[in-house]
Short mmCIF file of C-alpha atoms (C1' of nucleotides) in Angstrom, two decimals:
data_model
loop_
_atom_site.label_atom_id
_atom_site.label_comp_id
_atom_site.label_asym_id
_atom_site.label_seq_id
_atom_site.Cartn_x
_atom_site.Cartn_y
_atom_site.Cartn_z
CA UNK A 227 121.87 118.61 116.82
CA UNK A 228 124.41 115.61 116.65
CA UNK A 229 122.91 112.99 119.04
CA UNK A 230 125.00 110.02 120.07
CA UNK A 231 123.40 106.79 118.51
CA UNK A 232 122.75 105.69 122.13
CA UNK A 233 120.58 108.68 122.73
CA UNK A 234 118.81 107.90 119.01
CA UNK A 235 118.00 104.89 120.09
CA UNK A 236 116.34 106.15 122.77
CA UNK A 237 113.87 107.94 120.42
CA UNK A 238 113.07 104.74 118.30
CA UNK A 239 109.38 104.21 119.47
CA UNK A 240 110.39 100.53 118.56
CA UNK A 241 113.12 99.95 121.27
CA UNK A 242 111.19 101.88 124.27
CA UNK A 243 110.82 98.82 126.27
CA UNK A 244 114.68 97.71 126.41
CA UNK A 245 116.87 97.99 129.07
CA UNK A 246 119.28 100.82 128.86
CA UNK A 247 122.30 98.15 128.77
CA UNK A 248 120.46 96.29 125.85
CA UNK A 249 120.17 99.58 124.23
CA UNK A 250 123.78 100.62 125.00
CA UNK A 251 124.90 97.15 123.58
CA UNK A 252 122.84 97.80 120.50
CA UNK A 253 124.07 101.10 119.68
CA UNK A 254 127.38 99.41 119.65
CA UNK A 255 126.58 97.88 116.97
CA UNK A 256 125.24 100.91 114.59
CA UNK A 257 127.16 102.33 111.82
CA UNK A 258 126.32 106.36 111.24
CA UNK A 259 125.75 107.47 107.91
CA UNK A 260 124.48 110.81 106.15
CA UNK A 261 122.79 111.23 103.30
CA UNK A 262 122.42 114.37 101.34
CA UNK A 263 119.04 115.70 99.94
CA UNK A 264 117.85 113.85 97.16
CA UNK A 265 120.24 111.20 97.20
CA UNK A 266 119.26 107.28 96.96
CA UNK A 267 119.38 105.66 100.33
CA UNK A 268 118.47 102.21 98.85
CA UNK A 269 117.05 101.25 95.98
CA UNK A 270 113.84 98.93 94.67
CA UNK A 271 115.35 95.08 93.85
CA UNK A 272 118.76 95.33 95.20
CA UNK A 273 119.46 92.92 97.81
CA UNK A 274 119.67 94.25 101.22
CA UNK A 275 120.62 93.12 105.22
CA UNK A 276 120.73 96.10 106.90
CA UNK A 277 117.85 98.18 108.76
CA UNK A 278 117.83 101.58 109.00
CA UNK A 279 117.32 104.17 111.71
CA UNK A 280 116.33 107.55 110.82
CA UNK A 281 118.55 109.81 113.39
CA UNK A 282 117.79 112.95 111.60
CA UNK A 283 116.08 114.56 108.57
CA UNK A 284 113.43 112.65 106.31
CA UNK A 285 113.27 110.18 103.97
CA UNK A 286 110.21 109.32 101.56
CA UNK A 287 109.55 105.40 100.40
CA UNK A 288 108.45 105.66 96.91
CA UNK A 289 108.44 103.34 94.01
CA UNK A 290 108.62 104.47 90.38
CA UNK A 291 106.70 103.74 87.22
CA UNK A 292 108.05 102.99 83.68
CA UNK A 293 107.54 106.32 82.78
CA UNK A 294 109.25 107.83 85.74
CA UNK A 295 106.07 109.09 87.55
CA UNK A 296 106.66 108.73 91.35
CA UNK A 297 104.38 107.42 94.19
CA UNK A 298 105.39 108.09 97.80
CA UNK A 299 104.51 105.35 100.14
CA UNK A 300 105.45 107.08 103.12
CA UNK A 301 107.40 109.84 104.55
CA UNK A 302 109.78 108.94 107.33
CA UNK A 303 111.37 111.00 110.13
CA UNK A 304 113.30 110.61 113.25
CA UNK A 305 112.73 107.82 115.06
CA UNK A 306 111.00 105.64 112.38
CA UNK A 307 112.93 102.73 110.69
CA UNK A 308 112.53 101.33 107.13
CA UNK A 309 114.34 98.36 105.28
CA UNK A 310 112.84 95.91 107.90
CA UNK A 311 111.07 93.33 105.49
CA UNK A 312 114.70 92.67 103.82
CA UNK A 313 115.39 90.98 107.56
CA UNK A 314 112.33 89.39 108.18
CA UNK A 315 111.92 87.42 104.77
CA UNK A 316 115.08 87.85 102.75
CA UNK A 317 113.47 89.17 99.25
CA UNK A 318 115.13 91.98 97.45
CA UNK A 319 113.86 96.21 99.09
CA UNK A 320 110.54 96.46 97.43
CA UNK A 321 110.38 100.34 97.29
CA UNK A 322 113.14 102.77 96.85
CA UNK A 323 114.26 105.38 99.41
CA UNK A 324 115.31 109.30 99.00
CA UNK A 325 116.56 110.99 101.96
CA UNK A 326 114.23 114.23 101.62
CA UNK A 327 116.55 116.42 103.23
CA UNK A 328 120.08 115.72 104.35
CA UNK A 329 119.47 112.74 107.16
CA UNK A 330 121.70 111.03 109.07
CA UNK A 331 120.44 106.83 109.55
CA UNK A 332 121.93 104.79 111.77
CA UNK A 333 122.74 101.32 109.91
CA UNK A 334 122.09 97.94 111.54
CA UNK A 335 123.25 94.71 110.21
CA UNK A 336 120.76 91.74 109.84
CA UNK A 337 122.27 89.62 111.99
CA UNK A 338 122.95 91.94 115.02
CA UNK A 339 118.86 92.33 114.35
CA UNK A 340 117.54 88.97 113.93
CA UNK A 341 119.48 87.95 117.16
CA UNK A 342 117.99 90.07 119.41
CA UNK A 343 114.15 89.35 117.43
CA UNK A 344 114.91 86.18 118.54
CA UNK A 345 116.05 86.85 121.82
CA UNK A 346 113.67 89.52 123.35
CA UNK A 347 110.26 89.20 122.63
CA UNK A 348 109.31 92.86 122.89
CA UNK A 349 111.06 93.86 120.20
CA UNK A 350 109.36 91.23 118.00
CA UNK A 351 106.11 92.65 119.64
CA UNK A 352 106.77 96.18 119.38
CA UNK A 353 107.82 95.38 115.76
CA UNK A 354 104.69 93.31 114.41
CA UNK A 355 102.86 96.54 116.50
CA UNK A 356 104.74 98.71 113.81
CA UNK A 357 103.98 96.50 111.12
CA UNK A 358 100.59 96.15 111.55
CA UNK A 359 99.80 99.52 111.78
CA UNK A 360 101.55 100.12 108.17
CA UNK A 361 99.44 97.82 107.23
CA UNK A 362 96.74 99.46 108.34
CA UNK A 363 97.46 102.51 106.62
CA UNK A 364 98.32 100.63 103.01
CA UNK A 365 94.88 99.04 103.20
CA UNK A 366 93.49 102.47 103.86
CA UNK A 367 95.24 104.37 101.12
CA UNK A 368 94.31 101.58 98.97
CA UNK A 369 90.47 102.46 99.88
CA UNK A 370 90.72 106.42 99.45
CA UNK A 371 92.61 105.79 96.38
CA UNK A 372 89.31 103.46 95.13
CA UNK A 373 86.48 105.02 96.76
CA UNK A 374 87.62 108.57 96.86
CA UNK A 375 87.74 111.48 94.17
CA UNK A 376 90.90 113.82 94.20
CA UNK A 377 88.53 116.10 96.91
CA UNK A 378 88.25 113.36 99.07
CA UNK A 379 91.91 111.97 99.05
CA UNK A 380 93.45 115.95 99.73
CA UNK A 381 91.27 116.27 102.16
CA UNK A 382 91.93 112.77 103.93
CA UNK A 383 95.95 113.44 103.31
CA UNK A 384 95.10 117.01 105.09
CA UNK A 385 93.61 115.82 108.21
CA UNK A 386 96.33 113.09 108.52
CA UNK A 387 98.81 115.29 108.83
CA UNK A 388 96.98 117.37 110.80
CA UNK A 389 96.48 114.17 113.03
CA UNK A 390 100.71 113.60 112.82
CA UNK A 391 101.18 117.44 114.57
CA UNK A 392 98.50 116.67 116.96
CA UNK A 393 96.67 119.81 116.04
CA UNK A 394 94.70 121.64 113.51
CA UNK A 395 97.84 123.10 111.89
CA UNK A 396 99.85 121.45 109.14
CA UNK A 397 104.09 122.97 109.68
CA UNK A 398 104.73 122.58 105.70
CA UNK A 399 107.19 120.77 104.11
CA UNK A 400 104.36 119.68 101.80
CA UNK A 401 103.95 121.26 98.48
CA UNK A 402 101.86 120.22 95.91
CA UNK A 403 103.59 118.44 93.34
CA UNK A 404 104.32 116.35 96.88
CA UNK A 405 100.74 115.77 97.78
CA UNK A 406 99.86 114.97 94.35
CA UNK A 407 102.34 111.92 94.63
CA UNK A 408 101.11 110.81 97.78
CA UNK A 409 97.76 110.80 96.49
CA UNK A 410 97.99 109.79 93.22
CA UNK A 411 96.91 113.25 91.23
CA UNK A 412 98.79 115.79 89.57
CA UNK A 413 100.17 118.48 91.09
CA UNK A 414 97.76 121.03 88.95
CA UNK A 415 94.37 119.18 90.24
CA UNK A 416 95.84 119.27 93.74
CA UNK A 417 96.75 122.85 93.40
CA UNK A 418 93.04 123.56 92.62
CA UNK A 419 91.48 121.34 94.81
CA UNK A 420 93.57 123.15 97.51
CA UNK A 421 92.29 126.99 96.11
CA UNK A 422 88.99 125.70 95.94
CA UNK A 423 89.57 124.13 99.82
CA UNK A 424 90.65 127.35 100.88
CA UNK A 425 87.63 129.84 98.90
CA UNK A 426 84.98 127.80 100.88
CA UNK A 427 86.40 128.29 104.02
CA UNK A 428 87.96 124.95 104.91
CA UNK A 429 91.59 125.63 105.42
CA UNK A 430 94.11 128.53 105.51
CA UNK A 431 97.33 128.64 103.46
CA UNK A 432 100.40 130.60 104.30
CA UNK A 433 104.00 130.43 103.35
CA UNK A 434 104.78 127.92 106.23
CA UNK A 435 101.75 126.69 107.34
CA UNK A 436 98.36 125.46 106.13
CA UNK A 437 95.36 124.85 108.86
CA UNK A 438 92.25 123.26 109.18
CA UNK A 439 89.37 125.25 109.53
CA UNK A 440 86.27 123.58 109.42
CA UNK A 441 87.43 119.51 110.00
CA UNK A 442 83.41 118.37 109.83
CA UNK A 443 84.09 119.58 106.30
CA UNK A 444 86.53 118.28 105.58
CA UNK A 445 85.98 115.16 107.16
CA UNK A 446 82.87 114.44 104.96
CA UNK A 447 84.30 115.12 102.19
CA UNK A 448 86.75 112.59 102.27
CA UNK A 449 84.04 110.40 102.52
CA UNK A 450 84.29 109.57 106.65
CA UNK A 451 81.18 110.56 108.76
CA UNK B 94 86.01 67.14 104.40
CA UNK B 95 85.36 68.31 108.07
CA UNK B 96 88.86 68.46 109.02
CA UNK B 97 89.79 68.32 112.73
CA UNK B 98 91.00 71.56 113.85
CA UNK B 99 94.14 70.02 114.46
CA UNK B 100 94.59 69.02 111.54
CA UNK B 101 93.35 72.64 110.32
CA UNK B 102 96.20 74.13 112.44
CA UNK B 103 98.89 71.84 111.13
CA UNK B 104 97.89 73.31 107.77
CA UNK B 105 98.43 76.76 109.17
CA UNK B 106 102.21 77.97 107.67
CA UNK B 107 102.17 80.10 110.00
CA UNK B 108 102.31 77.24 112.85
CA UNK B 109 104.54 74.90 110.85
CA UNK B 110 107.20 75.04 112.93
CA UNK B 111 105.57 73.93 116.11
CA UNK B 112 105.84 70.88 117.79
CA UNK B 113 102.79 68.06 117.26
CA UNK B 114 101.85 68.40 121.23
CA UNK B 115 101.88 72.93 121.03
CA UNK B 116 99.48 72.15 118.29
CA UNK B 117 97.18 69.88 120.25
CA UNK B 118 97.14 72.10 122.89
CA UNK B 119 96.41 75.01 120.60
CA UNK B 120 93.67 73.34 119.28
CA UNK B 121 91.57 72.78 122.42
CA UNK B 122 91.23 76.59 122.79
CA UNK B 123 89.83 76.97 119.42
CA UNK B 124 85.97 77.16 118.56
CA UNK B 125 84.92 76.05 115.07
CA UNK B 126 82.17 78.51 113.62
CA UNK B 127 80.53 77.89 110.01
CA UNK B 128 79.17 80.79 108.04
CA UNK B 129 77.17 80.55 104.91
CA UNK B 130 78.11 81.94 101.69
CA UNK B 131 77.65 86.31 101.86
CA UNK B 132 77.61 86.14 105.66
CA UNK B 133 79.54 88.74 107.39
CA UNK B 134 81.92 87.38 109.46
CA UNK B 135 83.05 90.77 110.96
CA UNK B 136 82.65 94.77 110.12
CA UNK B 137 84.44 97.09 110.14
CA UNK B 138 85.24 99.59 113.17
CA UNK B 139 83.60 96.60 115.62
CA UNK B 140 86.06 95.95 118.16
CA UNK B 141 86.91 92.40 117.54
CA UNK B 142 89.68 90.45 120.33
CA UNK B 143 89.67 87.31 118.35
CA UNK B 144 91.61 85.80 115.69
CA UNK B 145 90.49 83.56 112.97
CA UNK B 146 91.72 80.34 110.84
CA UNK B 147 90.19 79.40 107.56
CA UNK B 148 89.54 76.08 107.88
CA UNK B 149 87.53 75.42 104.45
CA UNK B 150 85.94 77.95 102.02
CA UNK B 151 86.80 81.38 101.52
CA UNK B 152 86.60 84.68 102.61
CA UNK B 153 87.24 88.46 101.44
CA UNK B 154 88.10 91.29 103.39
CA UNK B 155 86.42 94.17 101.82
CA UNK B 156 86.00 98.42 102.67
CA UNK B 157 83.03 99.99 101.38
CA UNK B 158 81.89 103.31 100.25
CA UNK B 159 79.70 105.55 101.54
CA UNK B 160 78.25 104.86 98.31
CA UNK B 161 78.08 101.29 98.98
CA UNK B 162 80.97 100.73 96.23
CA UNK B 163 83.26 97.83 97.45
CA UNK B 164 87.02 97.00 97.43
CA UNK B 165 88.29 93.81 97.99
CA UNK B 166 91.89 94.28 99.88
CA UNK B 167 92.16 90.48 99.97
CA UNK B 168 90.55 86.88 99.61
CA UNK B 169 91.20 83.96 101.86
CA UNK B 170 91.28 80.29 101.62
CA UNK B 171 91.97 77.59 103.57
CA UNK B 172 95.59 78.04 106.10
CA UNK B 173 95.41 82.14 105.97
CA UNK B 174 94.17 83.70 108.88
CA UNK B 175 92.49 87.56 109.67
CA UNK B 176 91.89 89.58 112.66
CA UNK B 177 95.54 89.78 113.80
CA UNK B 178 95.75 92.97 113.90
CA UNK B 179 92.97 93.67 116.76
CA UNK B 180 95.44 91.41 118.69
CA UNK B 181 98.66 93.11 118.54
CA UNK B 182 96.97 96.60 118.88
CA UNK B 183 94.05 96.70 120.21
CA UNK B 184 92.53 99.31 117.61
CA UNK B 185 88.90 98.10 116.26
CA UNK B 186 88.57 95.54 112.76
CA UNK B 187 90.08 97.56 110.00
CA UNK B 188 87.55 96.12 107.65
CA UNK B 189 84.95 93.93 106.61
CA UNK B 190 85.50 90.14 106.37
CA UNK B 191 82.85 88.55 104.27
CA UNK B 192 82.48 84.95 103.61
CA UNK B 193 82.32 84.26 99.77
CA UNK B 194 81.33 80.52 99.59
CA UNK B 195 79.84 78.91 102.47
CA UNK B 196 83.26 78.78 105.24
CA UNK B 197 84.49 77.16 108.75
CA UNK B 198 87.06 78.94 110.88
CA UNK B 199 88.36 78.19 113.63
CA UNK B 200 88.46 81.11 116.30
CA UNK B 201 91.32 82.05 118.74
CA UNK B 202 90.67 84.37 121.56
CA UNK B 203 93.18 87.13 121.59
CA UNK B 204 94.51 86.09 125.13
CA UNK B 205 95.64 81.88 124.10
CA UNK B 206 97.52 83.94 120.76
CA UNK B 207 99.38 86.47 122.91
CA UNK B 208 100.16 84.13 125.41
CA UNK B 209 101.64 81.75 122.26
CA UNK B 210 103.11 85.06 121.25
CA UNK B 211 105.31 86.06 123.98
CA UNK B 212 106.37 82.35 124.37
CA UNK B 213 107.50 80.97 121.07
CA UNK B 214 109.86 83.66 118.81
CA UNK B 215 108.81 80.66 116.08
CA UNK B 216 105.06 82.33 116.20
CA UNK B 217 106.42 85.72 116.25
CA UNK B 218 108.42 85.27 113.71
CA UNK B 219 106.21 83.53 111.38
CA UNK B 220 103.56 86.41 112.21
CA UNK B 221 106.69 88.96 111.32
CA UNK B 222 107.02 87.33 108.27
CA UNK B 223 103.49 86.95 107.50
CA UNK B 224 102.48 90.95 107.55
CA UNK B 225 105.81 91.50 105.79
CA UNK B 226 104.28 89.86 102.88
CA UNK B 227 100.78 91.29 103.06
CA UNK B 228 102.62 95.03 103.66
CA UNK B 229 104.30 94.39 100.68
CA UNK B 230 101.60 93.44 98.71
CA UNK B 231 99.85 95.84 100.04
CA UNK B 232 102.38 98.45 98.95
CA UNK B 233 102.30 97.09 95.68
CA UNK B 234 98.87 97.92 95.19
CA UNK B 235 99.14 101.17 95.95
CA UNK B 236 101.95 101.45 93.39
CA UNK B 237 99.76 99.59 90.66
CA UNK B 238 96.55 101.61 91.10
CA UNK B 239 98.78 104.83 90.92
CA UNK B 240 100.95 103.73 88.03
CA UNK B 241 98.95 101.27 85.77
CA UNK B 242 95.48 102.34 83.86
CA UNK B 243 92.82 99.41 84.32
CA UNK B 244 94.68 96.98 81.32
CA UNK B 245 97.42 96.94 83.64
CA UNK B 246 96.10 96.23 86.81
CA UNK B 247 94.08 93.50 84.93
CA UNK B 248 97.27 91.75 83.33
CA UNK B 249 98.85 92.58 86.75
CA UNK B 250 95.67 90.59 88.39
CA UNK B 251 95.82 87.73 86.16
CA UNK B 252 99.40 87.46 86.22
CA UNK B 253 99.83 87.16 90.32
CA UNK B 254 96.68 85.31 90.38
CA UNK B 255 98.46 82.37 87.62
CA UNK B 256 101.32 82.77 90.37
CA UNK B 257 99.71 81.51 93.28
CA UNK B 258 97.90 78.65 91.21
CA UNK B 259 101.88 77.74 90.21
CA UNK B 260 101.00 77.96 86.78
CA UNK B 261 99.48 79.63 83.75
CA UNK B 262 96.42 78.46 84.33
CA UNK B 263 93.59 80.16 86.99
CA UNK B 264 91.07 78.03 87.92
CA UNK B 265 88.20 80.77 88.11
CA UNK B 266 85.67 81.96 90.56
CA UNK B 267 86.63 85.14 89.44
CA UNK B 268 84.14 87.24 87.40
CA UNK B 269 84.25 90.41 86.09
CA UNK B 270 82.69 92.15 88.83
CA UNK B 271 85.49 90.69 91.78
CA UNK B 272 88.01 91.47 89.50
CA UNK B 273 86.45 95.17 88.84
CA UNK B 274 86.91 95.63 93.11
CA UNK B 275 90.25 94.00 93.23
CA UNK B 276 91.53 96.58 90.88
CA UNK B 277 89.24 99.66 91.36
CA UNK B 278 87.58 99.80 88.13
CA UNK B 279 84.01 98.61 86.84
CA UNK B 280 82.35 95.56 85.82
CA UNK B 281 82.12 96.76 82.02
CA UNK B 282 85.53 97.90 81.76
CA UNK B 283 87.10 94.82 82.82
CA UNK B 284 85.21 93.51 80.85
CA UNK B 285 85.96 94.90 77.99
CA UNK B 286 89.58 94.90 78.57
CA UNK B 287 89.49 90.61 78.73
CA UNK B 288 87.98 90.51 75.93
CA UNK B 289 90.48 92.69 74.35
CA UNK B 290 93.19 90.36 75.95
CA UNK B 291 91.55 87.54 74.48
CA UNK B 292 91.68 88.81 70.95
CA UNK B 293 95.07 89.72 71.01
CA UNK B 294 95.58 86.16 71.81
CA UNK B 295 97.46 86.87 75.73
CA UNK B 296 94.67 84.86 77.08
CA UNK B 297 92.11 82.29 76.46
CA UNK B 298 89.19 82.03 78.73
CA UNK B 299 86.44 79.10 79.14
CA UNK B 300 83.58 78.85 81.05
CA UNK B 301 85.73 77.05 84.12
CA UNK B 302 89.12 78.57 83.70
CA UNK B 303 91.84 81.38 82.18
CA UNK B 304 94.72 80.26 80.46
CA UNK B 305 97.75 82.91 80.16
CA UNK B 306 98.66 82.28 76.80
CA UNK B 307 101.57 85.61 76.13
CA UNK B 308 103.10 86.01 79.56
CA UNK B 309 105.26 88.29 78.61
CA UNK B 310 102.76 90.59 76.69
CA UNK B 311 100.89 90.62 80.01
CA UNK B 312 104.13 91.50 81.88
CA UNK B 313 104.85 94.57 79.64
CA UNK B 314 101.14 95.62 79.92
CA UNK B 315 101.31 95.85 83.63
CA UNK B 316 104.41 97.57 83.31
CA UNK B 317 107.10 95.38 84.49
CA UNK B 318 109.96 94.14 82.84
"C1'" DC C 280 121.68 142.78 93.13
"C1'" DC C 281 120.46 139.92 89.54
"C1'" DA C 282 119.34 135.66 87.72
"C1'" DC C 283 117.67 131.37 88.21
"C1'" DC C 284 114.85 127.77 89.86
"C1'" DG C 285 111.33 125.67 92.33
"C1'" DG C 286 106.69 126.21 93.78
"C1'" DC C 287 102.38 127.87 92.45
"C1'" DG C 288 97.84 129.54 89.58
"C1'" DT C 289 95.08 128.85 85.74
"C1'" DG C 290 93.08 128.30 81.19
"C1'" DA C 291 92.27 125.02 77.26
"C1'" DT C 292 92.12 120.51 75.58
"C1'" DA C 293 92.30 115.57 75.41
"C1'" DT C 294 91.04 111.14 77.14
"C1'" DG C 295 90.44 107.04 79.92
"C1'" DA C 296 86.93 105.08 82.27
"C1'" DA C 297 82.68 105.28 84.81
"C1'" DT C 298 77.99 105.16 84.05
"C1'" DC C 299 73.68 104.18 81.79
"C1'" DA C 300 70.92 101.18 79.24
"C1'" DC C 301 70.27 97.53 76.94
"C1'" DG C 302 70.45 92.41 75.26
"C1'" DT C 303 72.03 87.45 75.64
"C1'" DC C 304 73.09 83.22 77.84
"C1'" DA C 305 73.79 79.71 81.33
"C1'" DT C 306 72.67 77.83 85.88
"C1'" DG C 307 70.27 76.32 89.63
"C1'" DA C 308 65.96 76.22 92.06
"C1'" DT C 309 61.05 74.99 92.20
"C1'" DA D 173 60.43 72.36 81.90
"C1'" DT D 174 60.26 77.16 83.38
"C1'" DC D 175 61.67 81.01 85.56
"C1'" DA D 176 64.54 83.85 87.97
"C1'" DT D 177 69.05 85.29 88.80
"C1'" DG D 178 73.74 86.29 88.06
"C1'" DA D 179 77.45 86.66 84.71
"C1'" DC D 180 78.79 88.66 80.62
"C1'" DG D 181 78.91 91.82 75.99
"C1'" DT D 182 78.50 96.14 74.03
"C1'" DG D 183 77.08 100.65 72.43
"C1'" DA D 184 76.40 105.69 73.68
"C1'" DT D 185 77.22 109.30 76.69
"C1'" DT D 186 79.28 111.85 80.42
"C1'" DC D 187 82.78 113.34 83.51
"C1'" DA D 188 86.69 113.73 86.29
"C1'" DT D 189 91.34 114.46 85.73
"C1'" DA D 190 95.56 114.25 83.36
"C1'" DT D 191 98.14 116.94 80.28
"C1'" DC D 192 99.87 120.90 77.92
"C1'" DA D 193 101.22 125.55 77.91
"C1'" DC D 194 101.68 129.40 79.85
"C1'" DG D 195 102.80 133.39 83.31
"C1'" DC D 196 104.01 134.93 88.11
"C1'" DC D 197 106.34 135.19 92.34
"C1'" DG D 198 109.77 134.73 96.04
"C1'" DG D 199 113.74 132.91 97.84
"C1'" DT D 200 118.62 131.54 97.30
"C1'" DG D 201 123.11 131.52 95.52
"C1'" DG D 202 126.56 133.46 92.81
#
DNA sequence: CCACCGGCGTGATATGAATCACGTCATGAT
DNA sequence: ATCATGACGTGATTCATATCACGCCGGTGG
């Protein structure tokens, strides 16, 4: 379960095109930390230089209204990074992040990044790659949260994850009160929506799993084809 | 005002830090296009290799509906650029572009930008730093159509759009209905909200302009600070 | 083995906003 | 000058969803 920070490396999607020696010299440079569930990796406004790796375990981006209500940006898990804009410009973490379940990140200083942004042009490429398809995503939530009823956006969340797994089955860590933050609902409407989801046929729910059924369904009714 | 596209590009941040003769050469490989006012300039899903310079006027990059109901992600003046991401991945136009006054841009084929790409770090960087700011944004969105109701996102609205005028003032082109699909909400409620805003005294609005009058009212409406 | 806690199901109620349906007013085109 | 068009104001009504208030179940830890 422990892998080296060398071999973690190896995993980042964002480092596949360096040498191993670049790699080797870059894990060199990583600090190891854990994090146990629930605890506050980094938080929204505080200054930061580092990046983080995830090695192990899962983290969820989420920022936090006056009244406490939570919205998760994104759920993170091994092999993505976060904390990247905090290099790139130098304004203060825009989003806070809990470590879902105890994680181990690998920490990497600013300048130990910037150098090698500078220096190999993959990694700058592989990195705007990354950062553009955020992007992508953002501008997408941003529509289904617009355009689409609760229905629409459980449904869309549903066959995302599906997507993730490659396959028609969801492995849960996903309970409601989760969806509904990711979403933007409460977890009561999204524990209906799912009922109702699963009475007409669309998905099954067990203890560990839920699967799509009928994807056209599902599909139209988050408002795509 | 028909600028050279030379001197278009030197107004380009993101190509500030070139040198004079990069710049000259860059501008030979673009193509100037005009577009009247409502055009569309791309769609959505099209599979688009270019990438494109506002030169003069201004654009928005909109999703729409099944319904037909449209969001505005973003709007574009003069020195921002779109289509970037088609050039990094290749994955189709993530949304529509739509001229909203009558606009120039200069076009870049996605070959003469990747080729600039892998060559100057400066570009990179300043593309880096460029989606770092629209994720963020982006993000932010997300947070304040989860976490504000519709007098929020307004004061929010009016508040960043003051910002990038550097003052209180917003010289308008905004009506009610491109504020309603900036925020997700509807021509009458906005509506009704500003002219609540404007009674409390936060605001004043003329026929050319809106003055932020109670900053801080409008910050604690929108839920910050 | 029991107790607790976190995840879930479900009714009842409250409410913020969308929608519908008008009217008014300015602006630019003919 | 006149007309058409687009922006705005405002009531009345409807509706989707949040919220509140429960009860139930199943796993986990003492």
């Amino acid at each position: 379960m422990a892998l080296s920070p060398l071999e973690v490396l190896r995993r980042v999607p964002l480092f596949e095109s360096l040498p191993e020696t670049e790699l080797a010299h870059f894990a060199e440079l990583t600090r190891e930390k854990t994090y146990p569930k629930g605890s506050v990796i980094l938080f929204e406004n505080d200054r930061g230089d580092s990046l983080f790796l995830v090695a192990s375990g899962q983290v969820k981006v989420v920022l936090i209204g006056e009244d406490g209500r939570e919205v998760i940006l994104s759920v993170l898990g091994p092999g993505s990074f976060f904390g990247e804009m905090a290099l790139i410009d130098d304004s203060p973490r825009s989003a806070h992040v809990i470590a879902m379940e105890d994680s181990t990140l690998l920490v990497l200083r600013r300048e130990d990044f910037q150098q090698r942004l500078r220096t190999s042009p993959e990694v700058a490429i592989g990195l705007l790659r990354e950062l553009s398809r955020r992007l992508r995503r953002a501008d997408e939530k941003i529509g289904s949260l617009v355009l689409l009823d609760v229905n629409g956006r459980v449904a869309d969340l549903l066959l995302r994850a599906a997507l993730e797994e490659g396959g028609d089955l969801i492995r849960r860590k996903l309970t409601h009160h989760t969806i509904a933050q990711m979403i933007g609902s409460s977890r009561e409407t999204v524990s209906r929506t799912m009922r109702d989801f699963v009475e007409r046929g669309l998905i099954t729910v067990t203890r560990k799993d839920i699967t799509i059924k009928d994807r056209s369904a599902l599909l139209s009714a988050a408002g795509r084809s």
